[in-house]
Amino acid sequence: MSEIPGTAGGVVWQSSPPGSIYDYIRVASFSIGPDGLVEQWSRRAEEQFGLSAREVVGLDPVDAFMPPELRSQGHRRVAEILDGREWTGLVPFRTPEGQGRHGLAELYVMPSETAAGERGALCIVVDVRALRGIETDLAASQAIFGQSPFGFLLFDTDLTVLRANRRFATVFGGEPDEHRGRTVHDYLGRAEADRMAAALRRVLDTGEAVTDLQLVGTAPGDPARRHWSINLYRVHSGTGRPIGVASLGIDVTRRHNAAREAADARRNLALLNEAGNRIGNSLDLETTARELLDVSVPGFCDLASVDLYQALLAGDDAIQNRVDGKAELRRVAFASAVSDAPPTLTGPAAPPPSVAVGDVHRYPFHSPCAAALRTGRLRAVPGAEGSLVHTTLAVPMVAHDTVVGLVQFSRAKGSEPFGERDRALATELASRAAVCIDNARLYRREHERALILQRSLLPPGDPEAAGLDIACRYLPGNAATEVGGDWFDVIELPGHRTALVVGDVMGRGLRAAVAMGELRTAVRTLAMLDLEPAEVLSHLDEIARGLGDPGGPDRTGAGNRRGRPGSRAAHKSREADLSEVYLATCVYAVYDPVTRRCSIANAGHLPPVLVEPGEPALFLDMPPGLPLGVGGEPFEEIEVDLPEGTLLALYTDGLVESRDHPLDEGLRAFRKAISDPVAGLEDVCDQVLNTLDTRHGEDDIALLMARIQGLPTDAVGDWRLPRSPRSVGRARELARTQLLAWDLDDLVDTTELLVSELVTNALRYGEGEVRLRLLRDRTLVCEVWDAGLVQPRRRRARDTDEGGRGLQLVGLLSAAWGSRRTPRGKTVWFELALPDGDSTPVAELTEEQLLSMY
């Protein structure tokens, strides 16, 4: 028994728990006596009609509550009831005047009888509005449970199922009533069921609803993982007492999959964007491979490795796929977010069990990796039993229809398996890396070729020259190819003289380097003719003008007149391409260590810098001349006497010119940086490059420095001989005496023989007095001068000839020989190598060599 407050101020005693039908429907009752008047009036009637018993008892209910137009019919009904008939129906009512209440009541009238046998009636009244509310609530409840497309459960306070709707039963099987009494552990795994039970208990205890509780599970007969969104709220009785928890479940598997796919797509796009930014920043093959793995691990996979063809890494230009599966690969990169060991594949065709970075290996012919390399298509490989890897994607790296290597992406057990989108992404990542690696290969090939070209165009390191201490630097403006249009050269000339050359071809890169190579070769060829500096530049100017004409030296176009129509126009594009590189500037200087005199000519180049001991640096005052390739003006040369210890510097404009400061400022800075001639030349070169703001990368830089040393006077023997047959013997005697003084006893016989031949020729074919000069430095040079202009020519003498074999003898016994013009005749010379400390004997003529002279 429980006691709850009554609505009329009294107390209602009830045995049933709150929540019965009477909590929702207030049933009122009253009785009618035999006279048809109200005899009894209940408290519920007072509450429903708003009238007390004193106001109603003794009144005719028809006249008091029914509208006038229905009173006649109501009296008939009352009469029939008093005659013993029951009646049920809907009766409109209104309260007496002044109360203002009206409505529609459902009236149930039951005849009654007193102890004296008099008939009356007991009336039960229900407000129809309350019934309509209950009907609406029942209809809504039925719609939720019976017609809702979502799963609906009603849990009791003990968290067991009170009711399930049809949709829920469709997913989890059986009829709705069969789920009564079950718990969440009957539908979900333990972890998810515990989460759901805890949420139910929290909602029941606190009354706070839970929305979008995400649960994962499977339905009976369907192994696929499903995702549900659960909403929980507490259910109350009419008195507000909690009677359970309602659960509304929505299957959001498709939405979850779509969201996951969208997230995967965003991740893939982000990875591709990151790959575009990070892969290929270096033109190094191994670095590019590591960049690929930096992007992939752990963003895309847990482990990854890259193998490249060994032939590619070795610089083999002909990279071809090996269909026999025997191609060697090298592991160039490996990355892991879970282990330091490479991924292990399964099956008898698996690769070597342990391939470290740097190892060269082969994949067996029937292995998935070899198949991927042969076909150029991705292969999915399951992980070995016991391995931490569950799947590996073996993706060939294809660039321009050529497979350059293989990348393996692996995911560890516990990670999400690779999907179709992942396969496409893996292929795209491998393709991007392959293109970058192929570009790096091509760059390396071109870079190596450019280096070979540059090294072939520049003199070897530490060039040597008689009477000069030389240091040089070359910095190409194009750091990518390391070639440019600037050049310098140190050329040994007869008589221990040296030609110093610095030039600058207008333009940059490989094209300028090719033009520079042609000019440098031409300079070396002209230098061997022993021409004066101005003559060398004049000939070089003609050659430079020919570089800009694809048709060759014929600049009139006559050579094309018989060609096909338009053949001249076909060369216009090439002419335009070459027009920016056929102009050049150059300084050509010839230094004689005997006289310490330097002859210099300039073709539009910056003037050399001269630093005499104890004096400030000065620019040589000399005619600038026009650049090579312009033509039209002769070149002039000057002669400068250079004291011992003088520093001579030749350079290109890249050293002193920059966008950030004018040329004059750079020249002043150069003079200041080179003003310390005491330091070693290598130190001076470094000081210049480190001090000047060269802005390396804007233009090529060539720097050639020479410190004057000169030949000592005791290293030179110089004599003049009259035109007399006795001069031949005198020349042999002078040569013998000088060589003995120089401790060159091993060269005496050979030198005497060759001097005799040259002096004899000078007396026989030359003019004027004869001059004999011996020079000792790194080699021994003998020169014979005369005033004749006819140059000696080596020829094969006939068997009947008594002479004509002297120059053949000179050519066989000397290291080198030749002749050159002089302002007053010619000079014929030969050179002999100095014997070393072990007194290496001078080469002797063999029998075959002697016979070849006849």
PDB file of N, CA, C and O in Angstrom, residues 702-757:
ATOM      1  N   ALA A 702      87.202  32.971 -64.045  1.00  0.00           N
ATOM      2  CA  ALA A 702      88.511  32.386 -64.328  1.00  0.00           C
ATOM      3  C   ALA A 702      89.571  33.344 -63.806  1.00  0.00           C
ATOM      4  O   ALA A 702      89.506  34.548 -64.060  1.00  0.00           O
ATOM      5  N   LEU A 703      90.531  32.798 -63.087  1.00  0.00           N
ATOM      6  CA  LEU A 703      91.598  33.617 -62.498  1.00  0.00           C
ATOM      7  C   LEU A 703      92.918  32.890 -62.723  1.00  0.00           C
ATOM      8  O   LEU A 703      93.067  31.723 -62.338  1.00  0.00           O
ATOM      9  N   LEU A 704      93.865  33.573 -63.370  1.00  0.00           N
ATOM     10  CA  LEU A 704      95.186  33.008 -63.654  1.00  0.00           C
ATOM     11  C   LEU A 704      96.242  33.985 -63.131  1.00  0.00           C
ATOM     12  O   LEU A 704      96.282  35.146 -63.549  1.00  0.00           O
ATOM     13  N   MET A 705      97.082  33.501 -62.210  1.00  0.00           N
ATOM     14  CA  MET A 705      98.123  34.333 -61.623  1.00  0.00           C
ATOM     15  C   MET A 705      99.485  33.712 -61.899  1.00  0.00           C
ATOM     16  O   MET A 705      99.645  32.485 -61.805  1.00  0.00           O
ATOM     17  N   ALA A 706     100.439  34.586 -62.228  1.00  0.00           N
ATOM     18  CA  ALA A 706     101.810  34.134 -62.486  1.00  0.00           C
ATOM     19  C   ALA A 706     102.784  35.075 -61.785  1.00  0.00           C
ATOM     20  O   ALA A 706     102.701  36.296 -61.929  1.00  0.00           O
ATOM     21  N   ARG A 707     103.711  34.499 -61.031  1.00  0.00           N
ATOM     22  CA  ARG A 707     104.753  35.288 -60.367  1.00  0.00           C
ATOM     23  C   ARG A 707     106.056  35.094 -61.134  1.00  0.00           C
ATOM     24  O   ARG A 707     106.496  33.969 -61.399  1.00  0.00           O
ATOM     25  N   ILE A 708     106.680  36.225 -61.491  1.00  0.00           N
ATOM     26  CA  ILE A 708     107.856  36.202 -62.337  1.00  0.00           C
ATOM     27  C   ILE A 708     109.075  35.736 -61.537  1.00  0.00           C
ATOM     28  O   ILE A 708     109.379  36.261 -60.449  1.00  0.00           O
ATOM     29  N   GLN A 709     109.763  34.747 -62.081  1.00  0.00           N
ATOM     30  CA  GLN A 709     111.007  34.280 -61.478  1.00  0.00           C
ATOM     31  C   GLN A 709     112.190  34.454 -62.428  1.00  0.00           C
ATOM     32  O   GLN A 709     113.273  34.845 -62.016  1.00  0.00           O
ATOM     33  N   GLY A 710     111.966  34.209 -63.707  1.00  0.00           N
ATOM     34  CA  GLY A 710     113.034  34.380 -64.682  1.00  0.00           C
ATOM     35  C   GLY A 710     114.095  33.296 -64.604  1.00  0.00           C
ATOM     36  O   GLY A 710     114.253  32.619 -63.582  1.00  0.00           O
ATOM     37  N   LEU A 711     114.803  33.105 -65.706  1.00  0.00           N
ATOM     38  CA  LEU A 711     115.904  32.144 -65.715  1.00  0.00           C
ATOM     39  C   LEU A 711     117.166  32.828 -65.185  1.00  0.00           C
ATOM     40  O   LEU A 711     117.506  33.951 -65.585  1.00  0.00           O
ATOM     41  N   PRO A 712     117.897  32.161 -64.328  1.00  0.00           N
ATOM     42  CA  PRO A 712     119.165  32.744 -63.849  1.00  0.00           C
ATOM     43  C   PRO A 712     120.124  32.933 -65.024  1.00  0.00           C
ATOM     44  O   PRO A 712     120.086  32.218 -66.025  1.00  0.00           O
ATOM     45  N   THR A 713     121.004  33.897 -64.894  1.00  0.00           N
ATOM     46  CA  THR A 713     121.951  34.182 -65.976  1.00  0.00           C
ATOM     47  C   THR A 713     122.885  32.998 -66.225  1.00  0.00           C
ATOM     48  O   THR A 713     123.329  32.763 -67.360  1.00  0.00           O
ATOM     49  N   ASP A 714     123.174  32.220 -65.169  1.00  0.00           N
ATOM     50  CA  ASP A 714     124.053  31.081 -65.374  1.00  0.00           C
ATOM     51  C   ASP A 714     123.337  29.903 -65.998  1.00  0.00           C
ATOM     52  O   ASP A 714     123.946  28.844 -66.220  1.00  0.00           O
ATOM     53  N   ALA A 715     122.018  30.039 -66.275  1.00  0.00           N
ATOM     54  CA  ALA A 715     121.278  28.982 -66.955  1.00  0.00           C
ATOM     55  C   ALA A 715     121.112  29.281 -68.436  1.00  0.00           C
ATOM     56  O   ALA A 715     120.391  28.581 -69.141  1.00  0.00           O
ATOM     57  N   VAL A 716     121.808  30.325 -68.909  1.00  0.00           N
ATOM     58  CA  VAL A 716     121.691  30.732 -70.307  1.00  0.00           C
ATOM     59  C   VAL A 716     123.094  30.844 -70.901  1.00  0.00           C
ATOM     60  O   VAL A 716     124.002  31.455 -70.309  1.00  0.00           O
ATOM     61  N   GLY A 717     123.262  30.230 -72.073  1.00  0.00           N
ATOM     62  CA  GLY A 717     124.489  30.398 -72.843  1.00  0.00           C
ATOM     63  C   GLY A 717     124.156  30.993 -74.197  1.00  0.00           C
ATOM     64  O   GLY A 717     123.354  30.409 -74.938  1.00  0.00           O
ATOM     65  N   ASP A 718     124.771  32.159 -74.532  1.00  0.00           N
ATOM     66  CA  ASP A 718     124.391  32.884 -75.747  1.00  0.00           C
ATOM     67  C   ASP A 718     125.660  33.354 -76.469  1.00  0.00           C
ATOM     68  O   ASP A 718     126.501  34.065 -75.871  1.00  0.00           O
ATOM     69  N   TRP A 719     125.786  32.915 -77.736  1.00  0.00           N
ATOM     70  CA  TRP A 719     126.983  33.259 -78.500  1.00  0.00           C
ATOM     71  C   TRP A 719     126.596  33.649 -79.920  1.00  0.00           C
ATOM     72  O   TRP A 719     125.631  33.147 -80.503  1.00  0.00           O
ATOM     73  N   ARG A 720     127.393  34.499 -80.517  1.00  0.00           N
ATOM     74  CA  ARG A 720     127.218  34.890 -81.913  1.00  0.00           C
ATOM     75  C   ARG A 720     128.430  34.368 -82.701  1.00  0.00           C
ATOM     76  O   ARG A 720     129.581  34.517 -82.284  1.00  0.00           O
ATOM     77  N   LEU A 721     128.157  33.811 -83.877  1.00  0.00           N
ATOM     78  CA  LEU A 721     129.179  33.162 -84.687  1.00  0.00           C
ATOM     79  C   LEU A 721     129.197  33.799 -86.076  1.00  0.00           C
ATOM     80  O   LEU A 721     128.144  34.090 -86.652  1.00  0.00           O
ATOM     81  N   PRO A 722     130.339  34.024 -86.641  1.00  0.00           N
ATOM     82  CA  PRO A 722     130.425  34.589 -87.994  1.00  0.00           C
ATOM     83  C   PRO A 722     130.037  33.538 -89.041  1.00  0.00           C
ATOM     84  O   PRO A 722     130.004  32.344 -88.766  1.00  0.00           O
ATOM     85  N   ARG A 723     129.778  34.020 -90.237  1.00  0.00           N
ATOM     86  CA  ARG A 723     129.443  33.107 -91.317  1.00  0.00           C
ATOM     87  C   ARG A 723     130.747  32.533 -91.883  1.00  0.00           C
ATOM     88  O   ARG A 723     131.297  33.001 -92.872  1.00  0.00           O
ATOM     89  N   SER A 724     131.198  31.516 -91.206  1.00  0.00           N
ATOM     90  CA  SER A 724     132.465  30.873 -91.585  1.00  0.00           C
ATOM     91  C   SER A 724     132.337  29.390 -91.282  1.00  0.00           C
ATOM     92  O   SER A 724     131.719  28.996 -90.284  1.00  0.00           O
ATOM     93  N   PRO A 725     132.945  28.533 -92.151  1.00  0.00           N
ATOM     94  CA  PRO A 725     132.890  27.094 -91.854  1.00  0.00           C
ATOM     95  C   PRO A 725     133.484  26.741 -90.500  1.00  0.00           C
ATOM     96  O   PRO A 725     133.091  25.741 -89.901  1.00  0.00           O
ATOM     97  N   ARG A 726     134.391  27.545 -90.034  1.00  0.00           N
ATOM     98  CA  ARG A 726     134.970  27.269 -88.715  1.00  0.00           C
ATOM     99  C   ARG A 726     133.944  27.422 -87.587  1.00  0.00           C
ATOM    100  O   ARG A 726     134.155  26.910 -86.487  1.00  0.00           O
ATOM    101  N   SER A 727     132.862  28.130 -87.858  1.00  0.00           N
ATOM    102  CA  SER A 727     131.848  28.355 -86.806  1.00  0.00           C
ATOM    103  C   SER A 727     131.184  27.063 -86.378  1.00  0.00           C
ATOM    104  O   SER A 727     130.682  26.953 -85.248  1.00  0.00           O
ATOM    105  N   VAL A 728     131.185  26.027 -87.280  1.00  0.00           N
ATOM    106  CA  VAL A 728     130.574  24.742 -86.896  1.00  0.00           C
ATOM    107  C   VAL A 728     131.370  24.107 -85.770  1.00  0.00           C
ATOM    108  O   VAL A 728     130.825  23.668 -84.746  1.00  0.00           O
ATOM    109  N   GLY A 729     132.698  24.066 -85.922  1.00  0.00           N
ATOM    110  CA  GLY A 729     133.517  23.511 -84.861  1.00  0.00           C
ATOM    111  C   GLY A 729     133.456  24.344 -83.600  1.00  0.00           C
ATOM    112  O   GLY A 729     133.463  23.821 -82.480  1.00  0.00           O
ATOM    113  N   ARG A 730     133.434  25.671 -83.806  1.00  0.00           N
ATOM    114  CA  ARG A 730     133.358  26.559 -82.646  1.00  0.00           C
ATOM    115  C   ARG A 730     132.053  26.343 -81.880  1.00  0.00           C
ATOM    116  O   ARG A 730     132.039  26.341 -80.645  1.00  0.00           O
ATOM    117  N   ALA A 731     130.963  26.121 -82.606  1.00  0.00           N
ATOM    118  CA  ALA A 731     129.668  25.885 -81.954  1.00  0.00           C
ATOM    119  C   ALA A 731     129.703  24.607 -81.141  1.00  0.00           C
ATOM    120  O   ALA A 731     129.181  24.541 -80.016  1.00  0.00           O
ATOM    121  N   ARG A 732     130.326  23.539 -81.689  1.00  0.00           N
ATOM    122  CA  ARG A 732     130.409  22.290 -80.922  1.00  0.00           C
ATOM    123  C   ARG A 732     131.237  22.492 -79.651  1.00  0.00           C
ATOM    124  O   ARG A 732     130.894  21.987 -78.584  1.00  0.00           O
ATOM    125  N   GLU A 733     132.301  23.236 -79.765  1.00  0.00           N
ATOM    126  CA  GLU A 733     133.153  23.470 -78.604  1.00  0.00           C
ATOM    127  C   GLU A 733     132.431  24.268 -77.527  1.00  0.00           C
ATOM    128  O   GLU A 733     132.501  23.928 -76.331  1.00  0.00           O
ATOM    129  N   LEU A 734     131.710  25.314 -77.938  1.00  0.00           N
ATOM    130  CA  LEU A 734     130.965  26.115 -76.960  1.00  0.00           C
ATOM    131  C   LEU A 734     129.887  25.284 -76.266  1.00  0.00           C
ATOM    132  O   LEU A 734     129.675  25.396 -75.043  1.00  0.00           O
ATOM    133  N   ALA A 735     129.210  24.461 -77.038  1.00  0.00           N
ATOM    134  CA  ALA A 735     128.154  23.628 -76.448  1.00  0.00           C
ATOM    135  C   ALA A 735     128.720  22.634 -75.449  1.00  0.00           C
ATOM    136  O   ALA A 735     128.179  22.422 -74.355  1.00  0.00           O
ATOM    137  N   ARG A 736     129.869  21.983 -75.838  1.00  0.00           N
ATOM    138  CA  ARG A 736     130.475  21.008 -74.930  1.00  0.00           C
ATOM    139  C   ARG A 736     130.895  21.684 -73.623  1.00  0.00           C
ATOM    140  O   ARG A 736     130.641  21.177 -72.526  1.00  0.00           O
ATOM    141  N   THR A 737     131.571  22.835 -73.748  1.00  0.00           N
ATOM    142  CA  THR A 737     132.053  23.525 -72.552  1.00  0.00           C
ATOM    143  C   THR A 737     130.886  23.907 -71.629  1.00  0.00           C
ATOM    144  O   THR A 737     130.963  23.735 -70.400  1.00  0.00           O
ATOM    145  N   GLN A 738     129.779  24.400 -72.217  1.00  0.00           N
ATOM    146  CA  GLN A 738     128.630  24.832 -71.395  1.00  0.00           C
ATOM    147  C   GLN A 738     127.973  23.645 -70.713  1.00  0.00           C
ATOM    148  O   GLN A 738     127.607  23.705 -69.530  1.00  0.00           O
ATOM    149  N   LEU A 739     127.829  22.535 -71.424  1.00  0.00           N
ATOM    150  CA  LEU A 739     127.182  21.366 -70.824  1.00  0.00           C
ATOM    151  C   LEU A 739     128.025  20.777 -69.703  1.00  0.00           C
ATOM    152  O   LEU A 739     127.492  20.323 -68.688  1.00  0.00           O
ATOM    153  N   LEU A 740     129.315  20.777 -69.888  1.00  0.00           N
ATOM    154  CA  LEU A 740     130.174  20.282 -68.811  1.00  0.00           C
ATOM    155  C   LEU A 740     130.084  21.178 -67.595  1.00  0.00           C
ATOM    156  O   LEU A 740     130.122  20.697 -66.447  1.00  0.00           O
ATOM    157  N   ALA A 741     129.948  22.480 -67.826  1.00  0.00           N
ATOM    158  CA  ALA A 741     129.799  23.399 -66.695  1.00  0.00           C
ATOM    159  C   ALA A 741     128.478  23.167 -65.971  1.00  0.00           C
ATOM    160  O   ALA A 741     128.367  23.415 -64.767  1.00  0.00           O
ATOM    161  N   TRP A 742     127.489  22.701 -66.716  1.00  0.00           N
ATOM    162  CA  TRP A 742     126.174  22.425 -66.100  1.00  0.00           C
ATOM    163  C   TRP A 742     126.064  20.987 -65.583  1.00  0.00           C
ATOM    164  O   TRP A 742     124.993  20.546 -65.193  1.00  0.00           O
ATOM    165  N   ASP A 743     127.137  20.246 -65.624  1.00  0.00           N
ATOM    166  CA  ASP A 743     127.128  18.845 -65.199  1.00  0.00           C
ATOM    167  C   ASP A 743     126.147  18.019 -66.015  1.00  0.00           C
ATOM    168  O   ASP A 743     125.464  17.127 -65.512  1.00  0.00           O
ATOM    169  N   LEU A 744     126.083  18.295 -67.283  1.00  0.00           N
ATOM    170  CA  LEU A 744     125.211  17.533 -68.184  1.00  0.00           C
ATOM    171  C   LEU A 744     126.080  16.723 -69.152  1.00  0.00           C
ATOM    172  O   LEU A 744     125.917  16.762 -70.373  1.00  0.00           O
ATOM    173  N   ASP A 745     127.003  15.973 -68.572  1.00  0.00           N
ATOM    174  CA  ASP A 745     127.944  15.224 -69.387  1.00  0.00           C
ATOM    175  C   ASP A 745     127.238  14.235 -70.305  1.00  0.00           C
ATOM    176  O   ASP A 745     127.702  13.969 -71.428  1.00  0.00           O
ATOM    177  N   ASP A 746     126.093  13.676 -69.839  1.00  0.00           N
ATOM    178  CA  ASP A 746     125.405  12.658 -70.626  1.00  0.00           C
ATOM    179  C   ASP A 746     124.811  13.219 -71.909  1.00  0.00           C
ATOM    180  O   ASP A 746     124.462  12.470 -72.823  1.00  0.00           O
ATOM    181  N   LEU A 747     124.640  14.533 -71.981  1.00  0.00           N
ATOM    182  CA  LEU A 747     124.021  15.135 -73.154  1.00  0.00           C
ATOM    183  C   LEU A 747     125.039  15.736 -74.120  1.00  0.00           C
ATOM    184  O   LEU A 747     124.650  16.263 -75.164  1.00  0.00           O
ATOM    185  N   VAL A 748     126.330  15.634 -73.765  1.00  0.00           N
ATOM    186  CA  VAL A 748     127.332  16.338 -74.560  1.00  0.00           C
ATOM    187  C   VAL A 748     127.389  15.807 -75.985  1.00  0.00           C
ATOM    188  O   VAL A 748     127.321  16.570 -76.968  1.00  0.00           O
ATOM    189  N   ASP A 749     127.497  14.516 -76.166  1.00  0.00           N
ATOM    190  CA  ASP A 749     127.671  13.952 -77.509  1.00  0.00           C
ATOM    191  C   ASP A 749     126.465  14.261 -78.384  1.00  0.00           C
ATOM    192  O   ASP A 749     126.605  14.672 -79.543  1.00  0.00           O
ATOM    193  N   THR A 750     125.279  14.033 -77.853  1.00  0.00           N
ATOM    194  CA  THR A 750     124.063  14.278 -78.634  1.00  0.00           C
ATOM    195  C   THR A 750     123.945  15.749 -78.982  1.00  0.00           C
ATOM    196  O   THR A 750     123.616  16.116 -80.122  1.00  0.00           O
ATOM    197  N   THR A 751     124.220  16.605 -78.007  1.00  0.00           N
ATOM    198  CA  THR A 751     124.088  18.040 -78.248  1.00  0.00           C
ATOM    199  C   THR A 751     125.096  18.493 -79.305  1.00  0.00           C
ATOM    200  O   THR A 751     124.768  19.282 -80.205  1.00  0.00           O
ATOM    201  N   GLU A 752     126.334  18.003 -79.214  1.00  0.00           N
ATOM    202  CA  GLU A 752     127.342  18.381 -80.203  1.00  0.00           C
ATOM    203  C   GLU A 752     126.897  18.005 -81.611  1.00  0.00           C
ATOM    204  O   GLU A 752     127.036  18.787 -82.566  1.00  0.00           O
ATOM    205  N   LEU A 753     126.367  16.799 -81.749  1.00  0.00           N
ATOM    206  CA  LEU A 753     125.945  16.333 -83.064  1.00  0.00           C
ATOM    207  C   LEU A 753     124.826  17.190 -83.621  1.00  0.00           C
ATOM    208  O   LEU A 753     124.856  17.633 -84.778  1.00  0.00           O
ATOM    209  N   LEU A 754     123.816  17.480 -82.799  1.00  0.00           N
ATOM    210  CA  LEU A 754     122.662  18.221 -83.281  1.00  0.00           C
ATOM    211  C   LEU A 754     122.999  19.692 -83.509  1.00  0.00           C
ATOM    212  O   LEU A 754     122.506  20.325 -84.459  1.00  0.00           O
ATOM    213  N   VAL A 755     123.840  20.290 -82.641  1.00  0.00           N
ATOM    214  CA  VAL A 755     124.271  21.674 -82.844  1.00  0.00           C
ATOM    215  C   VAL A 755     125.033  21.787 -84.151  1.00  0.00           C
ATOM    216  O   VAL A 755     124.866  22.744 -84.925  1.00  0.00           O
ATOM    217  N   SER A 756     125.865  20.792 -84.425  1.00  0.00           N
ATOM    218  CA  SER A 756     126.627  20.802 -85.671  1.00  0.00           C
ATOM    219  C   SER A 756     125.709  20.796 -86.877  1.00  0.00           C
ATOM    220  O   SER A 756     125.936  21.538 -87.856  1.00  0.00           O
ATOM    221  N   GLU A 757     124.640  20.003 -86.825  1.00  0.00           N
ATOM    222  CA  GLU A 757     123.701  19.940 -87.941  1.00  0.00           C
ATOM    223  C   GLU A 757     122.994  21.271 -88.132  1.00  0.00           C
ATOM    224  O   GLU A 757     122.848  21.768 -89.254  1.00  0.00           O
TER     225      GLU A 757
END
